[in-house]
XYZ file of C-alpha atoms in Angstrom:
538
model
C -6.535 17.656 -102.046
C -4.826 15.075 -99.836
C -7.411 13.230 -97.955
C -6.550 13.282 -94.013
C -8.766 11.097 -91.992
C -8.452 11.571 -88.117
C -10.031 9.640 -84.798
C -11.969 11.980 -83.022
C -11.084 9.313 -80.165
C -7.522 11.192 -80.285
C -9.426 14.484 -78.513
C -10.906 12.666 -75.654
C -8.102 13.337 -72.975
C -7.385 16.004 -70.491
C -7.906 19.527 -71.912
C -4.364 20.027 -70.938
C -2.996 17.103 -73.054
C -5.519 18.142 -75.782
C -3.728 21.553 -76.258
C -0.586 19.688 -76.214
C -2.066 16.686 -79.139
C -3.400 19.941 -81.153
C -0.104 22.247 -81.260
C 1.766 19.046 -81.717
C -0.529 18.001 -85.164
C -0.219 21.544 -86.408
C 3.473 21.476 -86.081
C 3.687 18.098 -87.693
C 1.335 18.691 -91.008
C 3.432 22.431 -90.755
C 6.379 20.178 -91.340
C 4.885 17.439 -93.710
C 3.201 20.122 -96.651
C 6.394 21.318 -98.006
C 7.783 17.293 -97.849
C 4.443 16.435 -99.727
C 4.377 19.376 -102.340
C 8.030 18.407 -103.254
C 7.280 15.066 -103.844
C 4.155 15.750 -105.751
C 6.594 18.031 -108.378
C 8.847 15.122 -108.435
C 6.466 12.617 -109.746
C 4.613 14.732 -111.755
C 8.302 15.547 -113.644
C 9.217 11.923 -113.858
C 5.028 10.598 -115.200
C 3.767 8.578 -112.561
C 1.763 9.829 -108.728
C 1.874 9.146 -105.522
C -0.414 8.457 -103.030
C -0.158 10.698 -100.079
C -2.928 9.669 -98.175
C -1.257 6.603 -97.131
C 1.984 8.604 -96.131
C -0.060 11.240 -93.520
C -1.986 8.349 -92.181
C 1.124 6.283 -91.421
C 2.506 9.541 -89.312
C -0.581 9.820 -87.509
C -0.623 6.786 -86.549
C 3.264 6.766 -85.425
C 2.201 10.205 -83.345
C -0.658 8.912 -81.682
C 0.960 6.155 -80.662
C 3.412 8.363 -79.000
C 0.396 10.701 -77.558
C -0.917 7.631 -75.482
C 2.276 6.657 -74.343
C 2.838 10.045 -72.676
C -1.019 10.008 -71.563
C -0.097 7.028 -69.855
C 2.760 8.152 -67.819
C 1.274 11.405 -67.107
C -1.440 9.569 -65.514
C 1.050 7.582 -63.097
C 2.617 10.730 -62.033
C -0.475 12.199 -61.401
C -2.272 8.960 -59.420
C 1.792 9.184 -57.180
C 1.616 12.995 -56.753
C -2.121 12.340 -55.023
C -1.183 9.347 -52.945
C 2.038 11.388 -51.621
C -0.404 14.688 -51.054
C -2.791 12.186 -48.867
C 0.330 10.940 -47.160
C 1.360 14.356 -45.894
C -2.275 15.225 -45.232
C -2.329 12.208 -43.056
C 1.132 13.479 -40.991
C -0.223 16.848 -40.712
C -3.302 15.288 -38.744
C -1.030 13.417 -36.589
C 1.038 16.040 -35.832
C -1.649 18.598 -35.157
C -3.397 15.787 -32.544
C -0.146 15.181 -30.636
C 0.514 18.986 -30.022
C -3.156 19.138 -28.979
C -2.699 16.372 -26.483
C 0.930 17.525 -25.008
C -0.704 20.168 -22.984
C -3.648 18.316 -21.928
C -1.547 16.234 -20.101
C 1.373 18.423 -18.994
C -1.882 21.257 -17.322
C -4.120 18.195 -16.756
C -6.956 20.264 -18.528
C -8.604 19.410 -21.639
C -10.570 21.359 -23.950
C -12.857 19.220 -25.304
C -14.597 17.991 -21.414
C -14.386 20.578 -18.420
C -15.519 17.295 -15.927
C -13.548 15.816 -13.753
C -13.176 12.916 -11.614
C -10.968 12.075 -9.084
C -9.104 9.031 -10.856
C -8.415 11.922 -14.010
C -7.347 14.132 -11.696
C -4.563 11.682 -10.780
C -3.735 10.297 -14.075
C -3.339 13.781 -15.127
C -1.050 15.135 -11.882
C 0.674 11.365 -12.619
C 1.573 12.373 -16.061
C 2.398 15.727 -15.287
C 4.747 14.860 -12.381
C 6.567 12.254 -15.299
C 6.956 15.209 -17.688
C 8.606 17.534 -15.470
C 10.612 14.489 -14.626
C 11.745 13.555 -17.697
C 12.754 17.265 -18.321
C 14.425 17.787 -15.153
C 16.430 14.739 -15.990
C 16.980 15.843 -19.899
C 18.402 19.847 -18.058
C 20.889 17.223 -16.492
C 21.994 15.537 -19.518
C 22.145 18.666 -21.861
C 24.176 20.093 -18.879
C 26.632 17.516 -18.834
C 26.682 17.233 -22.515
C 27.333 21.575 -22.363
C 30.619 20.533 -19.886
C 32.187 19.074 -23.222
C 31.987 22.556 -24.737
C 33.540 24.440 -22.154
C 37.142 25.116 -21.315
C 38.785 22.371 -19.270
C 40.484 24.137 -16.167
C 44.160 25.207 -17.522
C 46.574 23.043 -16.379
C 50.571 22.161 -16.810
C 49.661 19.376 -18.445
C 47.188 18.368 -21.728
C 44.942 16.590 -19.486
C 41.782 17.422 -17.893
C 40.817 18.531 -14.631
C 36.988 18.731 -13.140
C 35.711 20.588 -10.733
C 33.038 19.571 -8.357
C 32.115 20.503 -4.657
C 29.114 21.265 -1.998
C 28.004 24.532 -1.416
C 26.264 23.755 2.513
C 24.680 25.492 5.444
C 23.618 23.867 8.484
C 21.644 25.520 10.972
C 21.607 23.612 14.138
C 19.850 23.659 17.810
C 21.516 21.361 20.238
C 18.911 21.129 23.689
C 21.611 20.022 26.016
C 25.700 20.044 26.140
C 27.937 18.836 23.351
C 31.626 18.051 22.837
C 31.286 20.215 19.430
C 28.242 22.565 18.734
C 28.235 22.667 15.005
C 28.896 18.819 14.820
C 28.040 17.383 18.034
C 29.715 13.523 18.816
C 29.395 13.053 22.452
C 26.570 14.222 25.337
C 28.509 16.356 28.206
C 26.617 16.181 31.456
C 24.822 19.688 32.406
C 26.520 21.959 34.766
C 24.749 24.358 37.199
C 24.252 27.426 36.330
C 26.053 27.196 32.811
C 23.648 27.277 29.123
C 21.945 23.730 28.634
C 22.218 23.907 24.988
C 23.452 25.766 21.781
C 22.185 26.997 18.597
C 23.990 28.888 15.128
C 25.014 28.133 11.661
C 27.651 26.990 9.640
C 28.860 26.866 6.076
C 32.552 25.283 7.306
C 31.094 22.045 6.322
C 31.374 22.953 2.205
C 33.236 21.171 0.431
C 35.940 21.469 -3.068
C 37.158 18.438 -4.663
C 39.263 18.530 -7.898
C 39.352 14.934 -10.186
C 41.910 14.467 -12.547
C 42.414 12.146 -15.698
C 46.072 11.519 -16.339
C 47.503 9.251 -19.054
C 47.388 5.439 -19.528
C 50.374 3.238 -18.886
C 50.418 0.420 -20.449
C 46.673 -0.947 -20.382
C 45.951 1.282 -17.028
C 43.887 4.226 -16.782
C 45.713 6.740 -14.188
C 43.285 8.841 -12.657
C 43.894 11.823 -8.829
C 41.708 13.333 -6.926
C 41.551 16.154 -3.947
C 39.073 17.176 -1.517
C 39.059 19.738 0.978
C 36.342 21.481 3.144
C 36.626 24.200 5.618
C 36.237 22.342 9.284
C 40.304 22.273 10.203
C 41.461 24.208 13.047
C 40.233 25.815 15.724
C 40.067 29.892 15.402
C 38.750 32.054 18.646
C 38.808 35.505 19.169
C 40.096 37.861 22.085
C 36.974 36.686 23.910
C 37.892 32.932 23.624
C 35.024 32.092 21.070
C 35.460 30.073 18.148
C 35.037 31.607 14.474
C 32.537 31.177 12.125
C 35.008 31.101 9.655
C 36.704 28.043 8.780
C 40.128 26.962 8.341
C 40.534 25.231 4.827
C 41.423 20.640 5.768
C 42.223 18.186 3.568
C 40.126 15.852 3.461
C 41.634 13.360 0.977
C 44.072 13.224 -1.549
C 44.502 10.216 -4.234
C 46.643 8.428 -6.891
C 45.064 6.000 -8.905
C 45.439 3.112 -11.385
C 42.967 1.367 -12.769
C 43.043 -1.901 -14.900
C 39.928 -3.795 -15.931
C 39.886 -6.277 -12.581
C 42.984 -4.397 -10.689
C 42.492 -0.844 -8.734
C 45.989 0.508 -6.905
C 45.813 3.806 -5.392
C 47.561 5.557 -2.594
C 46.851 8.216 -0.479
C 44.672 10.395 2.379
C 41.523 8.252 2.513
C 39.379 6.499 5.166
C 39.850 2.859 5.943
C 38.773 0.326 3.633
C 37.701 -2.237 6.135
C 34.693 0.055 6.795
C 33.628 1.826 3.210
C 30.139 2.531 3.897
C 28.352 5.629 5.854
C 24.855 6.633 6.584
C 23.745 9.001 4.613
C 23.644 12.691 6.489
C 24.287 16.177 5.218
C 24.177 17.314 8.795
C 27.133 15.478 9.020
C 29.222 15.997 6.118
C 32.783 17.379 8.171
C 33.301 13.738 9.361
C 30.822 10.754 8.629
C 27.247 10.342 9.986
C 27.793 8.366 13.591
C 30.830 8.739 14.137
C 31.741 7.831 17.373
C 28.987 5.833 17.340
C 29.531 2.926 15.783
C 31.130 3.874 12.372
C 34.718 3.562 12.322
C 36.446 6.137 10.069
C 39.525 8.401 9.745
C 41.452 10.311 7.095
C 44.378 8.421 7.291
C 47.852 7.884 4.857
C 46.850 4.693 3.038
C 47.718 2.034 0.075
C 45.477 0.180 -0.987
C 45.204 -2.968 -3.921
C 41.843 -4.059 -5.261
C 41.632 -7.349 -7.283
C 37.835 -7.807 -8.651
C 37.221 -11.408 -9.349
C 33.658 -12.346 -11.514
C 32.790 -16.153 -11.386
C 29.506 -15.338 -12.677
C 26.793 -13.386 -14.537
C 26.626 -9.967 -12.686
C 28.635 -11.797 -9.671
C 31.889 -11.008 -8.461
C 34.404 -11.055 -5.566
C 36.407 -8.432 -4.376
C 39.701 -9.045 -2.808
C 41.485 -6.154 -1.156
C 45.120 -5.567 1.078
C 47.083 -2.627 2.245
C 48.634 -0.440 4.685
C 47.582 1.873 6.537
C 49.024 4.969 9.281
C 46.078 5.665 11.819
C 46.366 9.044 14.150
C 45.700 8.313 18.420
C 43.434 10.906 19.720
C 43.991 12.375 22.705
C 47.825 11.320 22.483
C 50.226 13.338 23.796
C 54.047 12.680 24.647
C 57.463 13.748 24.262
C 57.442 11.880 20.651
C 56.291 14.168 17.671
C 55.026 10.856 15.945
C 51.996 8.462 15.958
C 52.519 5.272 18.004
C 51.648 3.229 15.162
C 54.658 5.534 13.261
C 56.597 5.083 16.525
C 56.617 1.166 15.997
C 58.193 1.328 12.321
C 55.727 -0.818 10.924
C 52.277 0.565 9.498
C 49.516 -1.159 10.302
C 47.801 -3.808 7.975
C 44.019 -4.343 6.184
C 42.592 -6.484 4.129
C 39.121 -7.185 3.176
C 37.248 -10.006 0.800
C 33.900 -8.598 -0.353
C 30.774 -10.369 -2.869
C 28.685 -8.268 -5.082
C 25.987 -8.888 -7.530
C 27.654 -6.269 -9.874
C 30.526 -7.863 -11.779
C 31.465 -4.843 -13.449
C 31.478 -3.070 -10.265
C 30.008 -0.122 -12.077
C 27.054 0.409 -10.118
C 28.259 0.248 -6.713
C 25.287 2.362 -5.257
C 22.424 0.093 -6.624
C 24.561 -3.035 -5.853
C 23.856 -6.346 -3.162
C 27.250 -6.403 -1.128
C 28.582 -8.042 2.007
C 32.264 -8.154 3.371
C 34.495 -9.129 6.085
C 37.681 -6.795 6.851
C 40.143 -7.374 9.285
C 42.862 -4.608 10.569
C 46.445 -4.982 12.577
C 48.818 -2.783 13.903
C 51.084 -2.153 16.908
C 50.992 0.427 18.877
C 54.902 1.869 20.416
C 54.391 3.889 23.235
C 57.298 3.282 25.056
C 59.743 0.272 25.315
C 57.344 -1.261 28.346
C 53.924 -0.579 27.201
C 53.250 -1.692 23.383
C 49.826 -2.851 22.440
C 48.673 -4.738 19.257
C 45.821 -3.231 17.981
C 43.215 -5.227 16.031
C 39.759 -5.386 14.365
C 37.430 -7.501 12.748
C 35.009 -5.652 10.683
C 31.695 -6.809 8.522
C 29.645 -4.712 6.003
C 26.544 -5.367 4.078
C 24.313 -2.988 1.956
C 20.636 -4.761 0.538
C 18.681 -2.806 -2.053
C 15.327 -4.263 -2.368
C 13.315 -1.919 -4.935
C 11.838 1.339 -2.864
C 14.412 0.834 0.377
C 17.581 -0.365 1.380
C 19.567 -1.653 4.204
C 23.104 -1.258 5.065
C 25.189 -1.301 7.640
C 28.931 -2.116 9.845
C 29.900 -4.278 12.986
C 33.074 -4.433 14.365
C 35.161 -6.022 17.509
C 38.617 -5.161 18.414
C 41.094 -3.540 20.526
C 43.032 -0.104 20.672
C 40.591 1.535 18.122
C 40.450 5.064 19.040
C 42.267 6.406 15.828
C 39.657 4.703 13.980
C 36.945 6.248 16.211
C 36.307 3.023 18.266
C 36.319 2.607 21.929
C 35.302 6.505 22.435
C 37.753 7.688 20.674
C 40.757 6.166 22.432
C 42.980 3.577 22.188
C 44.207 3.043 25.762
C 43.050 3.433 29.230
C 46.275 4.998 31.623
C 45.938 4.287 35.708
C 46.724 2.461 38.482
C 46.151 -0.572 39.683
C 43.847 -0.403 42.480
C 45.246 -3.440 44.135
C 49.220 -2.889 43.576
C 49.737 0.624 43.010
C 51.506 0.033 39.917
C 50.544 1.953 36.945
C 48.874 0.433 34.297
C 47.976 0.574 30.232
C 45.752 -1.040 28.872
C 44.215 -1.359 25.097
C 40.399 -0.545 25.211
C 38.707 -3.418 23.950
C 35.141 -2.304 22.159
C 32.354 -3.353 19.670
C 29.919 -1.434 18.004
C 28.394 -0.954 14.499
C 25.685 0.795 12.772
C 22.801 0.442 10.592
C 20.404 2.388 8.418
C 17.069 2.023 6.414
C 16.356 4.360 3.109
C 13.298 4.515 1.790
C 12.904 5.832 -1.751
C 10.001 7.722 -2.080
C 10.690 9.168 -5.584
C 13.052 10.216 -7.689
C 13.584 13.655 -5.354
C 12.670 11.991 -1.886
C 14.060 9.972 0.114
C 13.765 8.969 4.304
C 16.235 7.453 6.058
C 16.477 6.048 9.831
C 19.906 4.982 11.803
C 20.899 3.818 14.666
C 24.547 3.249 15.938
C 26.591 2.453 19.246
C 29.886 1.881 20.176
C 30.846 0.271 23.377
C 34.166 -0.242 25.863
C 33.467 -2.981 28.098
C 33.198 -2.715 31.402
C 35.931 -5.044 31.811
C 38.507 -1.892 30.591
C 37.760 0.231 33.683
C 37.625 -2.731 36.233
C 40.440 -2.637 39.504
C 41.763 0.657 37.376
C 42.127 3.882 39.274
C 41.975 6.246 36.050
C 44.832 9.538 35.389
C 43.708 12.385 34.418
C 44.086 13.098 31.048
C 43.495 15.709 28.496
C 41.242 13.644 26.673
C 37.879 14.627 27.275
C 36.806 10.933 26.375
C 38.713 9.240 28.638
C 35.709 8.239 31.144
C 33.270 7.440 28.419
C 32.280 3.691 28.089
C 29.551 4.160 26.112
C 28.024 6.136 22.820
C 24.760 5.723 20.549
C 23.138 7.588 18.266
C 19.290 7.266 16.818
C 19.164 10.005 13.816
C 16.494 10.502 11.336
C 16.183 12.613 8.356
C 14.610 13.482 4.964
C 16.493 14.356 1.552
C 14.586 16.452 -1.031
C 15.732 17.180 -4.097
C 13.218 19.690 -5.678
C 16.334 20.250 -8.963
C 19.251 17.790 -9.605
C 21.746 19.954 -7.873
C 19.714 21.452 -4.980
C 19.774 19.833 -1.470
C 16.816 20.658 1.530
C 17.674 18.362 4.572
C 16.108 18.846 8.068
C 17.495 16.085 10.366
C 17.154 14.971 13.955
C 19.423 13.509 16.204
C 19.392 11.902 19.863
C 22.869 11.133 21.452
C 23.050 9.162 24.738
C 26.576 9.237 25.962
C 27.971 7.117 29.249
C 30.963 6.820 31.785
C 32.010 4.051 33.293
C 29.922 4.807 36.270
C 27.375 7.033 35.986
C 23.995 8.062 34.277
C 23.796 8.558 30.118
C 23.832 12.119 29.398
C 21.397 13.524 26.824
C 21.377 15.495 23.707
C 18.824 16.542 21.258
C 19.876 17.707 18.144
C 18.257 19.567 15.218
C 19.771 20.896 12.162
C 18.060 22.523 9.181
C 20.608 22.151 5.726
C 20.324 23.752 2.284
C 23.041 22.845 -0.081
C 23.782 23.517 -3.864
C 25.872 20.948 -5.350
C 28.351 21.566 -8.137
């Protein structure tokens, strides 16, 4: 018999492996008898033997060899699958402790301690207020990321058109007489025996914009935009009251170019010399103190904008156009404007610094500027008046509050709402006889504190004036005149309100107002006003 002599060393391994080393050696000597029988015949026939021990042991050998070299790598694959099971075992913990701590903080209760202190209970309210936060502000994004996926407006042309606009109601209580109930301006004095004050509601003050991108020409982006609200016209009924219901106004309309330190645009838009406004939405028909300090008007207008950075984040602003004011309270013979009457328009320009160079974030932006504003005024070939302005603007963010605000001095500004609304005083000379016009000369300007007291609150203060001197009215015998504002010398305003923004697009605003309004000679008359506004904003 051949002699086989095998390690019992070759046994020792996994039981797994064993099986495997055992079918492996029965398939192999399997294989090897018939090899060794054949050979054995062979010699025998040709008178001399061979050794087969030798032979087997050579091919045990050879197999075990390749036994341990699969042991081996087994083993590695083994010792990798473990460390990767602890890895995910590890992830799994991690994962399991951060959904266990997401609502502890978001309820501010935790289930592992039911004390609490005070300081917890404000780290926890803290951290709960930053969570809803952060999702309100994440609704917002996925919102505007959601407007990509929706059809654009149709159109006549490939390009898109956006939507946006102000849902707003204003209730309103107004302890004393006003020039306009829903959107008072001026204090009227009381008269005996007639209602000392007013109260309703109004949604005329909502307002529809569409913004347009057009094509680029050349290396300019061409851009439009309208706006409208409902506060045009003046609708009564057979008893002579006015209607709730508003008469659609345009409140701009623009054409724009924009290159990466050039800005042209034409159209309906309010004066450039005095871009800023208090922030009121009480107030939203025409700009908060108006007629009291803030010059404004939706006027024809063109308008070039060269931005000039000499620094880091620093940049001037250089600005010129022209511009086609309305006169209040005008009336003649001529169908046109006296500033149309004189064939000229009237001029603007206006040099500005900011600490944005990129101009992109106006809102958050330091920024001061000087404006200055020309035109003449044709009323007929004797009486033509030059009409002019010098205007300054600053608006200073510091953190949690800012301050901005407008001055002006000039003459004839009643289409800008300077001077109480009118541009000339008509009369008679109280020494001659002779009738006289004269340009109103008046100053004024406004300011206003915010103070940010979150991301959904926010207080602000103002206080405005505008003022005719005396000198106007002085040896002049006054015409009547339709204008209601004619005798006025004097108008200020001291507002207040809060902002709340409990979602991104919903508005609460209750704001106060206190309007002193003078003549020339006489006592200030007084208003209170109180309005109450909700608005959804789209």
């Amino acid at each position: 018999m051949d002699r086989i002599a095998i390690r019992s060393s070759t046994f020792s391994l996994h039981p797994i492996r064993r099986r495997f080393t055992f079918v492996a050696l029965l398939l192999t000597l399997s294989c090897a008898a018939p090899a060794g029988q054949t050979a054995l015949g062979s010699a025998a026939r040709s008178g001399y033997v061979v050794d087969t021990a030798d032979a087997n042991s050579s091919r045990l050998a050879e197999m075990e060899d390749r036994l341990n070299k699969v042991t081996v790598a087994l083993t590695r694959t083994q010792k990798a699958l473990q460390e990767s099971s602890e890895q995910i075992q590890q992830l799994r913990v991690q994962i399991e402790a951060m959904r266990t701590q997401m609502p502890v903080n978001a309820a501010g209760v935790s289930g592992a301690t039911t004390a609490t202190s005070p300081s917890s209970n404000e780290n926890t309210s803290a951290v709960a207020q930053s969570l809803e936060s952060i999702q309100e502000e994440q609704n917002a994004v996925q919102a505007e990321i959601k407007q990509h996926d929706q059809t654009k407006v149709e159109t006549s042309s490939k390009y898109p058109v956006r939507i946006s606009g102000l849902a707003l109601f204003n209730a309103f209580f107004n302890a004393g007489v006003v020039d306009n109930v829903e959107l008072p301006t001026l204090a009227f004095p009381r008269a005996s025996g007639a209602s000392h004050g007013s109260a309703g509601a109004t949604l005329r003050q909502t307002v529809l914009a569409l913004d347009a991108t057009g094509p680029r020409l050349g290396s300019a982006r061409s851009s439009a935009r309208i706006g409208v609200d409902f506060f045009g016209g003046t609708s009564s009924n057979m008893y002579g009251y006015n209607s709730a219901a508003g008469v659609m106004r345009m409140r701009e309309a623009m054409a724009r170019l924009d290159w990466d330190k050039t800005t042209v645009d034409v159209g309906y838009s309010r004066p450039f010399i005095s871009p800023l406004s208090p922030d009121s939405y009480a107030t939203v028909a025409q700009p908060a103190l108006a007629g009291s300090g803030n010059l404004w008007s939706w006027s024809p207008q063109l308008r070039v904008e060269q931005r000039v950075p000499f620094l880091d984040g620093h940049a001037l602003a250089l600005e010129g156009g022209f511009i086609y004011p309305q006169s209040p309270g005008y009336t003649a013979i001529q169908l046109d404007s006296p500033v149309e009457s004189s064939r000229h328009p009237g001029y603007e320009g206006r040099v500005s610094y900011r600490n944005a160079g990129d101009f992109s974030d106006i809102e958050h932006s330091f920024e001061f500027g000087i404006g200055a504003y020309s035109s003449n005024l044709f009323y007929n070939s004797s009486t033509r008046i030059h009409a002019w302005a010098v205007t300054g603007d600053w608006r200073i963010p510091v953190k949690w509050f800012e301050l901005r605000g407008e001055i002006y001095r000039g003459r004839s500004l009643g289409g800008l709402g300077g001077g109480a609304y009118k541009d000339t005083l008509t009369g008679k000379d109280a020494v001659t006889g002779l009738a006289v016009t004269r340009g109103v000369e008046a100053a004024g300007g406004w300011s206003q504190l915010k103070l940010r007291l979150g991301q959904t609150f926010e207080a602000n203060a103002m206080f405005g004036f505008d003022n005719a001197f005396s000198s106007n009215f002085e040896g002049l015998v006054l015409s009547p005149s339709p204008n209601p504002f004619q005798a006025y010398a004097r108008n200020s305003t001291v507002a207040g309100n809060l902002i709340f923004r409990p979602r991104t697009y919903l508005i609460l605003s209750p704001e106060y107002r206190r309007i002193l309004s003078r003549r020339y000679s006489g006592t200030d008359n007084v208003a209170n006003v109180f309005t109450i506004t909700a608005g959804y904003q789209f």
